[in-house]
GROMACS .gro file of C-alpha atoms in nm:
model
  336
    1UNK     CA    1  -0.376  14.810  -6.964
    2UNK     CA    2  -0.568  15.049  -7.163
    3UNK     CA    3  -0.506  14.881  -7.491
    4UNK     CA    4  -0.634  14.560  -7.340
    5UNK     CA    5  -0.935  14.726  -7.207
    6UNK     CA    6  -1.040  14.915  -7.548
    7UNK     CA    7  -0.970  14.530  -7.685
    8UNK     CA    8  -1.243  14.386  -7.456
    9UNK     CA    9  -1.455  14.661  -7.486
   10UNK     CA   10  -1.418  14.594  -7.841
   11UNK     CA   11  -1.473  14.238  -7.806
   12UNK     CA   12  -1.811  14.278  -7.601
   13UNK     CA   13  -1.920  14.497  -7.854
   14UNK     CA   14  -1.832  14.338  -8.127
   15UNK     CA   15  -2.015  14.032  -7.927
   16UNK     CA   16  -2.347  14.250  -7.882
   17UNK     CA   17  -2.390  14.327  -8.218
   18UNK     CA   18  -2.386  13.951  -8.327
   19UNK     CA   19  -2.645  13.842  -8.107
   20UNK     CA   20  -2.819  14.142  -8.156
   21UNK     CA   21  -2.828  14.073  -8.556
   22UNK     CA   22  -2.821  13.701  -8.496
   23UNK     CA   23  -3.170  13.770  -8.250
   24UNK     CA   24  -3.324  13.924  -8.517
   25UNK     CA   25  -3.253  13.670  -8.801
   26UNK     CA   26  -3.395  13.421  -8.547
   27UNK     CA   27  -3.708  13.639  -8.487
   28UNK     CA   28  -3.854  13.568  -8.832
   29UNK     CA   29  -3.833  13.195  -8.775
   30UNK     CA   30  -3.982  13.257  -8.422
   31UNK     CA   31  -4.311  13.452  -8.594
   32UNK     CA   32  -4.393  13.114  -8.731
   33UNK     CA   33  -4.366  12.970  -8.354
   34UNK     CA   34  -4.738  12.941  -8.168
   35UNK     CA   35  -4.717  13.258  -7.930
   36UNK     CA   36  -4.794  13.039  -7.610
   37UNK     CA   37  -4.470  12.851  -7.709
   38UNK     CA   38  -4.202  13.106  -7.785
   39UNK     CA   39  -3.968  12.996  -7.548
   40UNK     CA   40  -3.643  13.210  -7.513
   41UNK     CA   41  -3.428  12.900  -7.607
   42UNK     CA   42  -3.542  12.957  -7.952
   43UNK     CA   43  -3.375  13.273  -8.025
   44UNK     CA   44  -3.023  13.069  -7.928
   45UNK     CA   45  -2.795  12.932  -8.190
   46UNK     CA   46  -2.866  12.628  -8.302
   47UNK     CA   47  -2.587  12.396  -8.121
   48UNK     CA   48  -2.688  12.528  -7.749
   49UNK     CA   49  -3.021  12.491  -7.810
   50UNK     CA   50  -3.042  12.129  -7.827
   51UNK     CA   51  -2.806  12.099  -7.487
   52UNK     CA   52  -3.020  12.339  -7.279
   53UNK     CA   53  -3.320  12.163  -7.432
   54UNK     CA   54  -3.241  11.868  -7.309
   55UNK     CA   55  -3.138  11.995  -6.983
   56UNK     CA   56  -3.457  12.195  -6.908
   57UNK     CA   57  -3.676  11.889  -6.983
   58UNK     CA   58  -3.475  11.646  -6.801
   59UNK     CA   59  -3.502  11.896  -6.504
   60UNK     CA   60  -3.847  11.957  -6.528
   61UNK     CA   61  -3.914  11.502  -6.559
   62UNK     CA   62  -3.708  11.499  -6.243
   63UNK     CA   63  -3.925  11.716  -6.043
   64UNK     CA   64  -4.032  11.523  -5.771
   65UNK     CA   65  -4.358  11.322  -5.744
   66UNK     CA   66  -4.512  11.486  -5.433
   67UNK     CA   67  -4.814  11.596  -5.576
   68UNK     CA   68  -4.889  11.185  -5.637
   69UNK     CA   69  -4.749  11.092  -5.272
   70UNK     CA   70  -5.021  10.841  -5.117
   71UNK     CA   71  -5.221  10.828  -5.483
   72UNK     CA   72  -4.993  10.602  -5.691
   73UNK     CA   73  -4.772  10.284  -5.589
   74UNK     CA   74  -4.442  10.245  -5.828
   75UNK     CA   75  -4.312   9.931  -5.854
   76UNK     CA   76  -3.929   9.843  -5.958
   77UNK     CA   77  -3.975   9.567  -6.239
   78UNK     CA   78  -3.738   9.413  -6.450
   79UNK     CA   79  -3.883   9.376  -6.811
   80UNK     CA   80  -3.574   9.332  -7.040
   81UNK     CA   81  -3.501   9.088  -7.346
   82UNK     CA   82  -3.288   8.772  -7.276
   83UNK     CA   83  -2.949   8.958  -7.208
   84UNK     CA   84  -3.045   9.256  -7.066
   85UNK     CA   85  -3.222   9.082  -6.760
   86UNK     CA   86  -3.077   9.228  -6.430
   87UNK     CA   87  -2.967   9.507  -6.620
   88UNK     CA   88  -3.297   9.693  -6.711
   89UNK     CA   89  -3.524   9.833  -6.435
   90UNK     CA   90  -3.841   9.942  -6.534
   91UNK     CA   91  -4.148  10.121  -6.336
   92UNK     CA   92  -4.496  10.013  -6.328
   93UNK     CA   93  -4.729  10.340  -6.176
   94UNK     CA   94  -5.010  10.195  -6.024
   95UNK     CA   95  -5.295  10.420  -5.925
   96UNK     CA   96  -5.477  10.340  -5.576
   97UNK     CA   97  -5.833  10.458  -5.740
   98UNK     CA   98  -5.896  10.261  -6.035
   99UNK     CA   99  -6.135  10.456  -6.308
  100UNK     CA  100  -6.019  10.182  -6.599
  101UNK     CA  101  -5.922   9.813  -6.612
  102UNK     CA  102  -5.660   9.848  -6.876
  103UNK     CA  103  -5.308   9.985  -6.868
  104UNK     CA  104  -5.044  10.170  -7.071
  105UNK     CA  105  -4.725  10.067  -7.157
  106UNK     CA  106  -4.519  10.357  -7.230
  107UNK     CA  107  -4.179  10.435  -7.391
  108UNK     CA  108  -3.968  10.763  -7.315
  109UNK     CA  109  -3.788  10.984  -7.598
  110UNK     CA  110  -3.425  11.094  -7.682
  111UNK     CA  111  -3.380  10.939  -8.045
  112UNK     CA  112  -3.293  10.632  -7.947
  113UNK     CA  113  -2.942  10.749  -7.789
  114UNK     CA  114  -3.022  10.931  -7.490
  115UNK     CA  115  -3.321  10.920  -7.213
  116UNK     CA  116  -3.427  10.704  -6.928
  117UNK     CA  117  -3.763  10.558  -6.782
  118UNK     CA  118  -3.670  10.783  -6.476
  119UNK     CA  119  -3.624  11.036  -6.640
  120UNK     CA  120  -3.998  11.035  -6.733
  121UNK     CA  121  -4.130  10.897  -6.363
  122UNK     CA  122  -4.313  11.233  -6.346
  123UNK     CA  123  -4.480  11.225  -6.674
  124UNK     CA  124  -4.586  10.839  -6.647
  125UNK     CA  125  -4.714  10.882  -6.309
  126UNK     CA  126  -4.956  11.167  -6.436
  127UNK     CA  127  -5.051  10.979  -6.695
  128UNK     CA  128  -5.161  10.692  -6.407
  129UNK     CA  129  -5.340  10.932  -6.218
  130UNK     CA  130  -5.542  11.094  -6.478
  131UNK     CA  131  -5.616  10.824  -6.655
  132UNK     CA  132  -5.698  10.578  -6.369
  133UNK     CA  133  -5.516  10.272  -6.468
  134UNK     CA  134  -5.114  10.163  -6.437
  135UNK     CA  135  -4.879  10.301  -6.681
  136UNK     CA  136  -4.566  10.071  -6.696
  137UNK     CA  137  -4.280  10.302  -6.791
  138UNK     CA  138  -4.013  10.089  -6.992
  139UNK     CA  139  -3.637  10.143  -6.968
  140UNK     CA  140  -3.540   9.956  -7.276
  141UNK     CA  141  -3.101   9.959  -7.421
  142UNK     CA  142  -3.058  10.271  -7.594
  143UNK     CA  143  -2.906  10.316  -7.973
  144UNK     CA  144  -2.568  10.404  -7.895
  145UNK     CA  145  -2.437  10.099  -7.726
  146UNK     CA  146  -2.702   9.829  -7.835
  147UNK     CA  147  -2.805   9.902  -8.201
  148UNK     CA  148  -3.141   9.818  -8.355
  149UNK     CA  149  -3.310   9.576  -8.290
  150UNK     CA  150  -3.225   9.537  -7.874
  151UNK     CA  151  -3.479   9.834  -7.809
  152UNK     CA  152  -3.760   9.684  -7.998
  153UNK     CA  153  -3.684   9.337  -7.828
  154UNK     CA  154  -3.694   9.522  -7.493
  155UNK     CA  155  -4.018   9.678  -7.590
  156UNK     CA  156  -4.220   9.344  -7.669
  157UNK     CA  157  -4.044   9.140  -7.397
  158UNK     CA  158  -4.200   9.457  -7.166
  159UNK     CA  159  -4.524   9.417  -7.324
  160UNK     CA  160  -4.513   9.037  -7.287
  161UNK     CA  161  -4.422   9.064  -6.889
  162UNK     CA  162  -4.732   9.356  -6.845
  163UNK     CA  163  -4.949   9.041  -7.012
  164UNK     CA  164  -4.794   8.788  -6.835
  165UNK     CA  165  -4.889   8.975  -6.507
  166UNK     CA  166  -5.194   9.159  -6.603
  167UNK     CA  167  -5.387   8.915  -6.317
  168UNK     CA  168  -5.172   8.984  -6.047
  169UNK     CA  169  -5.261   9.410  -6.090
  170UNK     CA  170  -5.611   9.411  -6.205
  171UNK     CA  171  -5.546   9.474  -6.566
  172UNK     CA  172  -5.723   9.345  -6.865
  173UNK     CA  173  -5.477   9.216  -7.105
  174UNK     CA  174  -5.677   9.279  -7.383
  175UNK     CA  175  -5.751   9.655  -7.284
  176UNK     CA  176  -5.336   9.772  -7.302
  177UNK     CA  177  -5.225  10.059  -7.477
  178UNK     CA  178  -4.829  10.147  -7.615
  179UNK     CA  179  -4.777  10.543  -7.598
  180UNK     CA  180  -4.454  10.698  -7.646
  181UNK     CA  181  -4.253  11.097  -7.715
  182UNK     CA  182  -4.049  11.104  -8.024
  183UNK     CA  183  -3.830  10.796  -8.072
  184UNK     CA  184  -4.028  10.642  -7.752
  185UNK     CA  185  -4.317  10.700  -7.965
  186UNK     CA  186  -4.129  10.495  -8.279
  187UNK     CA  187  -4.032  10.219  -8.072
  188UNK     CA  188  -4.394  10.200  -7.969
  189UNK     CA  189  -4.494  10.158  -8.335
  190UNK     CA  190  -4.247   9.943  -8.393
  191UNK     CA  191  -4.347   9.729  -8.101
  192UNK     CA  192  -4.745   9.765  -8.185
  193UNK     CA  193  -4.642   9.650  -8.550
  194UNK     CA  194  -4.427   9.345  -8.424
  195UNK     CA  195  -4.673   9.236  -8.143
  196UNK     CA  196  -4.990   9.227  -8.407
  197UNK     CA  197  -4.759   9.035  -8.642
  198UNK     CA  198  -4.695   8.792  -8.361
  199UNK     CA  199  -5.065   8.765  -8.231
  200UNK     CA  200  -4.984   8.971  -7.887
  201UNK     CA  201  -5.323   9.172  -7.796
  202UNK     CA  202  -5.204   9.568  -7.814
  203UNK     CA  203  -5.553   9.756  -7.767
  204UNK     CA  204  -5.469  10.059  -7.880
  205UNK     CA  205  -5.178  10.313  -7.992
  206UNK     CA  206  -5.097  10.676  -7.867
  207UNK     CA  207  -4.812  10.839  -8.036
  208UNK     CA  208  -4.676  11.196  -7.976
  209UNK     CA  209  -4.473  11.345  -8.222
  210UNK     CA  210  -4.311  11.004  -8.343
  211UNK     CA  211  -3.949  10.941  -8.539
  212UNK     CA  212  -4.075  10.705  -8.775
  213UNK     CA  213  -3.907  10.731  -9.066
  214UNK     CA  214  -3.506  10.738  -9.137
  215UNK     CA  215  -3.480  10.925  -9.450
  216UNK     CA  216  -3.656  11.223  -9.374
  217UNK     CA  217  -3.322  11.367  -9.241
  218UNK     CA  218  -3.126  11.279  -9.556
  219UNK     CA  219  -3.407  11.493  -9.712
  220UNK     CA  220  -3.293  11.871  -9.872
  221UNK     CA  221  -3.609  12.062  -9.858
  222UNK     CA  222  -3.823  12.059  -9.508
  223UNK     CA  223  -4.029  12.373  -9.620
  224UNK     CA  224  -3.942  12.578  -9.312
  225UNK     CA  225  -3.975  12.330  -9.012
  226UNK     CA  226  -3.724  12.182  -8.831
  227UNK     CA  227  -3.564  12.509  -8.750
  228UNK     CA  228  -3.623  12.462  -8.367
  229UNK     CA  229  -3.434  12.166  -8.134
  230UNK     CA  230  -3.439  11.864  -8.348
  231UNK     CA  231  -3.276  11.949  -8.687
  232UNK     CA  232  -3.216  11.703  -8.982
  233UNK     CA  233  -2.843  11.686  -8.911
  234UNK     CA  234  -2.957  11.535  -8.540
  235UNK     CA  235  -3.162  11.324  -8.708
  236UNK     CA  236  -2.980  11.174  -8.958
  237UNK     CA  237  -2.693  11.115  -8.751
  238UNK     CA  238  -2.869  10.917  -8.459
  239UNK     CA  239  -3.089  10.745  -8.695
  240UNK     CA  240  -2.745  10.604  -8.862
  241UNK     CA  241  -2.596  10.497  -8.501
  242UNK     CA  242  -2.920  10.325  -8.419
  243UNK     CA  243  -2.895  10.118  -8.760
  244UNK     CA  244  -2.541  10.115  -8.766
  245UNK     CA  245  -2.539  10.244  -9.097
  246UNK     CA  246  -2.605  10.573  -9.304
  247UNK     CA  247  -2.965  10.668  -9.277
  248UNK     CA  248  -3.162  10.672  -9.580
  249UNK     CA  249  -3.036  10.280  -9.737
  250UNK     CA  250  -3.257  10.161  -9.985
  251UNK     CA  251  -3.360   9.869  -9.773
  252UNK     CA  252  -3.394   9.778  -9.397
  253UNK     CA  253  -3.479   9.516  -9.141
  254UNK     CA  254  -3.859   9.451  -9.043
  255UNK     CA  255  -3.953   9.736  -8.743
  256UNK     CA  256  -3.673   9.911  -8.787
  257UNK     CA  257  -3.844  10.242  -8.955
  258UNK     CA  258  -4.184  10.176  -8.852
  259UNK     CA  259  -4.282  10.490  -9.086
  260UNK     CA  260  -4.147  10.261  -9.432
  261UNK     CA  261  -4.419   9.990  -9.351
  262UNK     CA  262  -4.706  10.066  -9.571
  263UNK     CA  263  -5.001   9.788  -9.508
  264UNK     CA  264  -5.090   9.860  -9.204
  265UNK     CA  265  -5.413   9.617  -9.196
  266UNK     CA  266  -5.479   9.505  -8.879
  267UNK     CA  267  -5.313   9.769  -8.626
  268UNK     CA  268  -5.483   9.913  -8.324
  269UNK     CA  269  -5.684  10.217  -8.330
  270UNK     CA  270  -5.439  10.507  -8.310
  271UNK     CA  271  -5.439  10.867  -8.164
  272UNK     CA  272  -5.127  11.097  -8.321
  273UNK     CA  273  -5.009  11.427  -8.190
  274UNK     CA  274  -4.812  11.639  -8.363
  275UNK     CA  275  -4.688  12.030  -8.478
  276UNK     CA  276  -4.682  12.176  -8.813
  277UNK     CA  277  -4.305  12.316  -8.745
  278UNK     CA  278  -4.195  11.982  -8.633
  279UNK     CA  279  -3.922  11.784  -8.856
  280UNK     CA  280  -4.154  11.496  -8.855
  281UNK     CA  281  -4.477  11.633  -8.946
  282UNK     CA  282  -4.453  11.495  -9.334
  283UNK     CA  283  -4.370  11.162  -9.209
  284UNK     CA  284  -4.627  11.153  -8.935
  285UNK     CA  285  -4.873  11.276  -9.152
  286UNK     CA  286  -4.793  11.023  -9.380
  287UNK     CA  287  -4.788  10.730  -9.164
  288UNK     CA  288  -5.160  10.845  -9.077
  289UNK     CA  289  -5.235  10.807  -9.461
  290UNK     CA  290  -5.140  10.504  -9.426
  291UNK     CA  291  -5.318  10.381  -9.113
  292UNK     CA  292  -5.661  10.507  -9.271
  293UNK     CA  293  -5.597  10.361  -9.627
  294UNK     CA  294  -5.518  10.014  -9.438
  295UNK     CA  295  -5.905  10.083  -9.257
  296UNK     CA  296  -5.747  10.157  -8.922
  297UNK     CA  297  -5.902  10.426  -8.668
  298UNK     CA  298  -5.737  10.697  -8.678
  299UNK     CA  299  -5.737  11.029  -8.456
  300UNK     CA  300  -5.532  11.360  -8.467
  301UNK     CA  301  -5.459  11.640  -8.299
  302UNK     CA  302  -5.233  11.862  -8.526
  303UNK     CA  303  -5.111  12.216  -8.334
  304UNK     CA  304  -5.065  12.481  -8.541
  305UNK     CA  305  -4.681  12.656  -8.505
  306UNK     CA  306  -4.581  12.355  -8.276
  307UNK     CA  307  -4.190  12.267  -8.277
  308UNK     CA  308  -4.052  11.957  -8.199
  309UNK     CA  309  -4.094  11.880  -7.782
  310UNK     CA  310  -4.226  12.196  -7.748
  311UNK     CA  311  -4.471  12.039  -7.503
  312UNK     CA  312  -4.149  11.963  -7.250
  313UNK     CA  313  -4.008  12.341  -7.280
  314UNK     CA  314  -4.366  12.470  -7.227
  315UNK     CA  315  -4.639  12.249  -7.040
  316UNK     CA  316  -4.869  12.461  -6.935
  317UNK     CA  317  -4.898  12.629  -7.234
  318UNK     CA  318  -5.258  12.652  -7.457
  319UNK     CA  319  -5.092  12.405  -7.677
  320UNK     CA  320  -4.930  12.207  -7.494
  321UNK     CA  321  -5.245  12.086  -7.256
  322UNK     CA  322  -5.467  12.074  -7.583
  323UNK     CA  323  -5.229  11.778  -7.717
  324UNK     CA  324  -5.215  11.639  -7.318
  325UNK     CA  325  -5.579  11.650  -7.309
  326UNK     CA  326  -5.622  11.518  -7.671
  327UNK     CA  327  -5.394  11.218  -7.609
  328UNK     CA  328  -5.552  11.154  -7.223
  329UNK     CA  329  -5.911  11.117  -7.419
  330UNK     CA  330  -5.800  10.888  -7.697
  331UNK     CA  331  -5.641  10.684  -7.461
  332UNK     CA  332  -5.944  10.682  -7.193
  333UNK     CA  333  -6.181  10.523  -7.517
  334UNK     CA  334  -5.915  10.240  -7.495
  335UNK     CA  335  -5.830  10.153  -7.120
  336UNK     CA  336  -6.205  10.193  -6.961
   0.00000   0.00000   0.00000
């Protein structure tokens, strides 16, 4: 009995001092980290992190909508493709004070393999409220059973019904905005880029830290970033489910990378929000390059030491409401 105790004491020690030496490793990547969003998840080893991540957001989305009780109507819609129909149920927030005549269509996150429109109810019914108008949150077939392009399909078939019954809720159909979180954010682009190809009306673009671009995970070299939640191995690996291939090929479908597209003549006026720590930053930074040489509007709202979906670990932090508040604006100029 003794020996086995002096082994577990050993063991717990032995334990201690990893962390301990593993907590300080981490706590030079952390310096980089904005002080209002040094989160405790960050000092944990890189394969919980993501899991509790995920877990904490999802938690906080599902937190229930009492503070909008008697200010918003949601309304179950189906907006799928041919052959989801049935299967997809979508929500459409409708404020009972109207300050705009637009509306937003918007797309939730989880790199195109995980998430839910429910699982954002409390974000999209914020956005309603603050902004004034209805927010139609899309649940759209997700990456790992439906591979590119069912998504995108679902996203312009959503846009398309929001048109086709603009009339019935007040909206303008010429005043609608696409917004999206990460991959929801891609898919948006995507969508914005199909639907101006196709002559649909999309009024305007608001994109939070968007996955645009496939081969930035196949990348070596990410200059420090990336260190926090959403590495390049995540990356790469559900950007080759969604394309049912290995990330990174030298050529792809139309709208499948939205970030590969170059000419960009023609596309909405677009706000982007994103960190300098984030994986994406070089892409999305890029992509805005892009927007202004092709003479679109462009605004930004760059946060210094922001990691990717830092914003869901920490929302009331100093960052975290300057990129709400940024994004809330931009879209206001388009939904009035």
């Amino acid at each position: 009995m003794k020996a086995l105790a002096g082994i577990s004491a050993l063991a717990v020690g032995g334990a201690a001092v990893y962390l301990g030496r593993y907590a300080l490793m981490r706590s030079a990547d952390v310096e980089a980290v904005a002080p209002s969003l040094r989160h405790p998840i960050l000092y944990l080893p890189k394969h919980n992190k993501l899991s509790l991540y995920v877990q904490t957001y999802n938690w906080k989305k599902h937190f229930p909508l009492t503070r909008y009780d008697g200010l918003l109507d949601v309304h179950e819609v189906t907006t799928g493709a041919e052959g989801s129909a049935g299967e997809l149920v979508s929500f459409l927030n409708v404020p009972r004070q109207r300050s705009g005549r637009g509306a937003v269509v918007w797309f939730h996150g989880g790199g195109h393999l995980a998430g839910s429109a429910e699982a954002d109810q409390m974000y999209c019914s914020r956005l309603a409220f603050e902004l004034g108008v209805p927010v139609l949150n899309v649940e759209y077939r997700l990456g790992g059973e439906f591979a590119f392009p069912a998504d995108i399909d679902d996203g312009v078939q959503a846009l398309r019904w929001l048109i086709d019954h603009s009339e019935h809720y007040g909206i303008d159909s010429q005043k609608i905005a696409l917004a999206g979180a990460s991959a929801g954010a891609g898919i948006a682009a995507s969508v914005v880029q199909r639907a101006v190809d196709e002559g649909v009306p999309v009024a305007y673009q608001a994109l939070i830290y968007p996955m645009l671009d496939d081969r930035t995970g196949t990348q070596q070299d990410h200059e420090g970033r990336a260190r926090f939640i959403w590495s390049p191995e995540s990356n790469e690996r559900a950007w080759g489910i969604y394309l049912g291939g290995a990330a990174g090929a030298a050529e792809l479908p139309e709208y499948a990378a939205p970030g590969r597209r170059t000419d960009l003549t023609g596309l909405p006026a677009t706000w982007l929000g994103t960190g300098t720590l984030d994986l994406f930053y070089p892409e999305d930074v890029a992509y805005v390059e892009n927007l202004r040489a092709s003479e679109v509007e462009v605004e930004t709202c760059i946060i210094e030491g922001m990691y990717h979906g830092a914003d869901g670990m920490m929302p009331l932090a100093e960052a975290s409401t300057k990129l709400w508040r940024s994004m809330i604006e931009g879209l206001r100029t388009a939904v009035l």
